[in-house]
PDB file of C-alpha atoms and ligand atoms in Angstrom:
ATOM      1  CA  MET V1330       9.586-112.653 -55.450  1.00  0.00           C
ATOM      2  CA  ALA V1331      11.616-109.857 -53.943  1.00  0.00           C
ATOM      3  CA  GLU V1332      13.027-110.576 -50.531  1.00  0.00           C
ATOM      4  CA  LYS V1333      14.386-108.374 -47.784  1.00  0.00           C
ATOM      5  CA  THR V1334      17.220-109.269 -45.475  1.00  0.00           C
ATOM      6  CA  LEU V1335      16.433-108.557 -41.832  1.00  0.00           C
ATOM      7  CA  THR V1336      18.738-109.197 -38.902  1.00  0.00           C
ATOM      8  CA  CYS V1337      16.984-110.759 -35.927  1.00  0.00           C
ATOM      9  CA  LEU V1338      17.363-108.194 -33.149  1.00  0.00           C
ATOM     10  CA  ALA V1339      17.176-110.909 -30.487  1.00  0.00           C
ATOM     11  CA  CYS V1340      19.782-113.420 -31.736  1.00  0.00           C
ATOM     12  CA  GLY V1341      21.537-111.726 -34.686  1.00  0.00           C
ATOM     13  CA  GLN V1342      20.503-114.340 -37.261  1.00  0.00           C
ATOM     14  CA  LEU V1343      20.049-113.001 -40.814  1.00  0.00           C
ATOM     15  CA  ASN V1344      16.594-113.762 -42.230  1.00  0.00           C
ATOM     16  CA  ARG V1345      15.300-113.446 -45.795  1.00  0.00           C
ATOM     17  CA  VAL V1346      11.689-112.271 -45.776  1.00  0.00           C
ATOM     18  CA  PRO V1347       9.492-112.035 -48.913  1.00  0.00           C
ATOM     19  CA  GLU V1348       8.326-108.443 -49.286  1.00  0.00           C
ATOM     20  CA  ALA V1349       4.696-109.527 -49.262  1.00  0.00           C
ATOM     21  CA  ARG V1350       5.190-111.005 -45.768  1.00  0.00           C
ATOM     22  CA  LEU V1351       6.719-107.925 -44.170  1.00  0.00           C
ATOM     23  CA  THR V1352       3.406-106.857 -42.684  1.00  0.00           C
ATOM     24  CA  ALA V1353       2.349-110.409 -41.772  1.00  0.00           C
ATOM     25  CA  GLY V1354       4.361-110.690 -38.562  1.00  0.00           C
ATOM     26  CA  PRO V1355       7.475-112.502 -39.849  1.00  0.00           C
ATOM     27  CA  LYS V1356       9.502-114.401 -37.255  1.00  0.00           C
ATOM     28  CA  CYS V1357      13.182-115.291 -36.976  1.00  0.00           C
ATOM     29  CA  GLY V1358      13.915-118.717 -38.469  1.00  0.00           C
ATOM     30  CA  SER V1359      16.440-119.376 -35.741  1.00  0.00           C
ATOM     31  CA  CYS V1360      14.942-118.200 -32.433  1.00  0.00           C
ATOM     32  CA  GLY V1361      11.314-117.417 -33.333  1.00  0.00           C
ATOM     33  CA  ALA V1362      11.439-113.764 -32.199  1.00  0.00           C
ATOM     34  CA  ALA V1363       9.260-111.314 -34.136  1.00  0.00           C
ATOM     35  CA  LEU V1364      11.387-109.578 -36.783  1.00  0.00           C
ATOM     36  CA  LEU V1365       9.107-106.557 -36.981  1.00  0.00           C
ATOM     37  CA  SER V1366       7.918-106.039 -33.434  1.00  0.00           C
ATOM     38  CA  LYS V1367       5.570-103.120 -32.874  1.00  0.00           C
ATOM     39  CA  GLN V1368       7.484-102.395 -29.683  1.00  0.00           C
ATOM     40  CA  PRO V1369      10.926-100.941 -30.520  1.00  0.00           C
ATOM     41  CA  ALA V1370      13.531-103.408 -29.253  1.00  0.00           C
ATOM     42  CA  ASP V1371      16.472-102.408 -27.088  1.00  0.00           C
ATOM     43  CA  VAL V1372      19.362-103.706 -29.127  1.00  0.00           C
ATOM     44  CA  ASP V1373      22.782-104.968 -28.254  1.00  0.00           C
ATOM     45  CA  PRO V1374      25.608-103.008 -29.998  1.00  0.00           C
ATOM     46  CA  ALA V1375      26.957-106.096 -31.796  1.00  0.00           C
ATOM     47  CA  ILE V1376      23.517-106.902 -33.205  1.00  0.00           C
ATOM     48  CA  LEU V1377      22.966-103.246 -34.097  1.00  0.00           C
ATOM     49  CA  GLN V1378      26.173-103.226 -36.125  1.00  0.00           C
ATOM     50  CA  LYS V1379      25.137-106.416 -37.931  1.00  0.00           C
ATOM     51  CA  ALA V1380      21.696-104.985 -38.711  1.00  0.00           C
ATOM     52  CA  VAL V1381      23.200-101.699 -39.970  1.00  0.00           C
ATOM     53  CA  GLN V1382      25.407-103.650 -42.374  1.00  0.00           C
ATOM     54  CA  ASN V1383      22.908-106.211 -43.624  1.00  0.00           C
ATOM     55  CA  ASP V1384      19.341-104.978 -43.390  1.00  0.00           C
ATOM     56  CA  ASP V1385      17.391-104.034 -46.500  1.00  0.00           C
ATOM     57  CA  LEU V1386      14.857-102.014 -44.515  1.00  0.00           C
ATOM     58  CA  PRO V1387      15.889 -98.601 -43.162  1.00  0.00           C
ATOM     59  CA  LEU V1388      16.961 -98.903 -39.533  1.00  0.00           C
ATOM     60  CA  ILE V1389      16.078 -96.023 -37.218  1.00  0.00           C
ATOM     61  CA  VAL V1390      17.978 -96.000 -33.943  1.00  0.00           C
ATOM     62  CA  ASP V1391      16.955 -93.978 -30.901  1.00  0.00           C
ATOM     63  CA  PHE V1392      20.087 -93.397 -28.833  1.00  0.00           C
ATOM     64  CA  TRP V1393      18.778 -92.781 -25.321  1.00  0.00           C
ATOM     65  CA  ALA V1394      19.541 -93.225 -21.620  1.00  0.00           C
ATOM     66  CA  PRO V1395      17.404 -93.903 -18.524  1.00  0.00           C
ATOM     67  CA  TRP V1396      18.476 -90.629 -16.813  1.00  0.00           C
ATOM     68  CA  CYS V1397      17.379 -88.454 -19.760  1.00  0.00           C
ATOM     69  CA  GLY V1398      14.003 -86.728 -19.280  1.00  0.00           C
ATOM     70  CA  PRO V1399      13.381 -85.819 -22.940  1.00  0.00           C
ATOM     71  CA  CYS V1400      14.223 -89.440 -23.875  1.00  0.00           C
ATOM     72  CA  LYS V1401      11.490 -90.667 -21.526  1.00  0.00           C
ATOM     73  CA  MET V1402       9.044 -88.178 -23.012  1.00  0.00           C
ATOM     74  CA  MET V1403       9.864 -89.366 -26.507  1.00  0.00           C
ATOM     75  CA  ALA V1404       9.690 -93.110 -25.757  1.00  0.00           C
ATOM     76  CA  PRO V1405       5.891 -93.526 -26.160  1.00  0.00           C
ATOM     77  CA  GLU V1406       5.976 -91.325 -29.285  1.00  0.00           C
ATOM     78  CA  PHE V1407       8.745 -93.510 -30.730  1.00  0.00           C
ATOM     79  CA  THR V1408       6.679 -96.630 -29.992  1.00  0.00           C
ATOM     80  CA  LYS V1409       3.626 -95.172 -31.771  1.00  0.00           C
ATOM     81  CA  ALA V1410       5.786 -94.164 -34.740  1.00  0.00           C
ATOM     82  CA  ALA V1411       7.209 -97.714 -34.929  1.00  0.00           C
ATOM     83  CA  ASP V1412       3.670 -99.060 -35.221  1.00  0.00           C
ATOM     84  CA  LYS V1413       2.853 -96.599 -38.044  1.00  0.00           C
ATOM     85  CA  LEU V1414       6.050 -97.473 -39.915  1.00  0.00           C
ATOM     86  CA  THR V1415       5.733-101.275 -39.745  1.00  0.00           C
ATOM     87  CA  GLY V1416       7.097-102.762 -42.977  1.00  0.00           C
ATOM     88  CA  GLN V1417       8.718 -99.474 -44.067  1.00  0.00           C
ATOM     89  CA  ALA V1418      11.458 -99.120 -41.468  1.00  0.00           C
ATOM     90  CA  ARG V1419      12.559-100.792 -38.264  1.00  0.00           C
ATOM     91  CA  LEU V1420      12.780 -98.629 -35.166  1.00  0.00           C
ATOM     92  CA  VAL V1421      15.090 -99.743 -32.381  1.00  0.00           C
ATOM     93  CA  LYS V1422      16.589 -98.270 -29.229  1.00  0.00           C
ATOM     94  CA  LEU V1423      20.105 -98.264 -27.889  1.00  0.00           C
ATOM     95  CA  ASP V1424      20.754 -97.519 -24.222  1.00  0.00           C
ATOM     96  CA  THR V1425      23.865 -95.297 -24.228  1.00  0.00           C
ATOM     97  CA  GLN V1426      24.253 -95.618 -20.460  1.00  0.00           C
ATOM     98  CA  ARG V1427      24.456 -99.400 -20.553  1.00  0.00           C
ATOM     99  CA  HIS V1428      26.596 -99.371 -23.713  1.00  0.00           C
ATOM    100  CA  GLN V1429      28.750 -96.266 -23.245  1.00  0.00           C
ATOM    101  CA  SER V1430      31.371 -97.028 -25.885  1.00  0.00           C
ATOM    102  CA  THR V1431      28.653 -97.373 -28.530  1.00  0.00           C
ATOM    103  CA  GLY V1432      27.511 -93.772 -28.135  1.00  0.00           C
ATOM    104  CA  GLY V1433      31.094 -92.753 -28.850  1.00  0.00           C
ATOM    105  CA  ARG V1434      31.445 -95.045 -31.822  1.00  0.00           C
ATOM    106  CA  TYR V1435      28.393 -93.466 -33.450  1.00  0.00           C
ATOM    107  CA  ARG V1436      29.529 -89.961 -32.387  1.00  0.00           C
ATOM    108  CA  ILE V1437      26.426 -89.336 -30.271  1.00  0.00           C
ATOM    109  CA  LYS V1438      26.898 -85.932 -28.609  1.00  0.00           C
ATOM    110  CA  GLY V1439      23.484 -85.421 -27.029  1.00  0.00           C
ATOM    111  CA  ILE V1440      20.430 -87.545 -26.436  1.00  0.00           C
ATOM    112  CA  PRO V1441      17.902 -88.346 -27.581  1.00  0.00           C
ATOM    113  CA  THR V1442      19.445 -88.628 -31.034  1.00  0.00           C
ATOM    114  CA  LEU V1443      17.781 -90.467 -33.889  1.00  0.00           C
ATOM    115  CA  VAL V1444      20.032 -91.937 -36.558  1.00  0.00           C
ATOM    116  CA  ALA V1445      18.700 -93.412 -39.798  1.00  0.00           C
ATOM    117  CA  PHE V1446      20.799 -96.134 -41.391  1.00  0.00           C
ATOM    118  CA  GLU V1447      20.175 -97.503 -44.843  1.00  0.00           C
ATOM    119  CA  ARG V1448      22.144-100.170 -46.673  1.00  0.00           C
ATOM    120  CA  GLY V1449      25.145 -99.951 -44.391  1.00  0.00           C
ATOM    121  CA  LYS V1450      25.377 -96.167 -44.262  1.00  0.00           C
ATOM    122  CA  GLU V1451      24.173 -93.427 -41.991  1.00  0.00           C
ATOM    123  CA  LYS V1452      21.715 -91.308 -43.957  1.00  0.00           C
ATOM    124  CA  ARG V1453      20.624 -88.695 -41.466  1.00  0.00           C
ATOM    125  CA  ARG V1454      20.484 -87.860 -37.791  1.00  0.00           C
ATOM    126  CA  GLN V1455      18.317 -85.677 -35.642  1.00  0.00           C
ATOM    127  CA  SER V1456      18.833 -84.575 -32.050  1.00  0.00           C
ATOM    128  CA  GLY V1457      16.125 -83.650 -29.560  1.00  0.00           C
ATOM    129  CA  ALA V1458      12.785 -85.156 -28.613  1.00  0.00           C
ATOM    130  CA  LEU V1459      10.195 -85.491 -31.380  1.00  0.00           C
ATOM    131  CA  ARG V1460       6.509 -86.349 -31.407  1.00  0.00           C
ATOM    132  CA  GLU V1461       5.057 -89.327 -33.232  1.00  0.00           C
ATOM    133  CA  GLY V1462       4.052 -87.358 -36.347  1.00  0.00           C
ATOM    134  CA  GLN V1463       7.450 -85.678 -36.543  1.00  0.00           C
ATOM    135  CA  ILE V1464       9.257 -89.012 -36.260  1.00  0.00           C
ATOM    136  CA  VAL V1465       7.114 -90.578 -38.990  1.00  0.00           C
ATOM    137  CA  ALA V1466       7.637 -87.573 -41.281  1.00  0.00           C
ATOM    138  CA  TRP V1467      11.390 -87.579 -40.615  1.00  0.00           C
ATOM    139  CA  VAL V1468      11.681 -91.281 -41.438  1.00  0.00           C
ATOM    140  CA  LYS V1469       9.597 -90.966 -44.627  1.00  0.00           C
ATOM    141  CA  ALA V1470      11.399 -87.843 -45.907  1.00  0.00           C
ATOM    142  CA  ARG V1471      14.326 -89.688 -47.380  1.00  0.00           C
TER     143      ARG V1471
HETATM  144 ZN1   ZN I2756      16.446-114.762 -33.823  1.00  0.00          ZN
END
């Protein structure tokens, strides 16, 4: 059976998940955290880098900051999109205020910026706040 590698966003452990179980609420074999949470996780830069390199599912990162109004407007839309895209992509958030060097490393010039990573590479990015339907369409149009 085909398996997907997913990095646990809580502890960084790599997990192999059978494709058929992707929508069945798989949990990390090490710490028990949900691998495909419906609520986009705020990730640590080290874990983000590991997930970018190892994950078999597309990883969609919302680079945001607490002081950014459009980011706050987009947050509930991003959460709804994550729910719609369960099993197709993982949506996560990175706080560029808390992790300032990370925004630079990924060349984030304005926020919110969405970056789609797939199999270790950046595929696309999009700046500016989007609605749920726009986020879902953007993720699927690959
Ligand atoms: Zn874990």
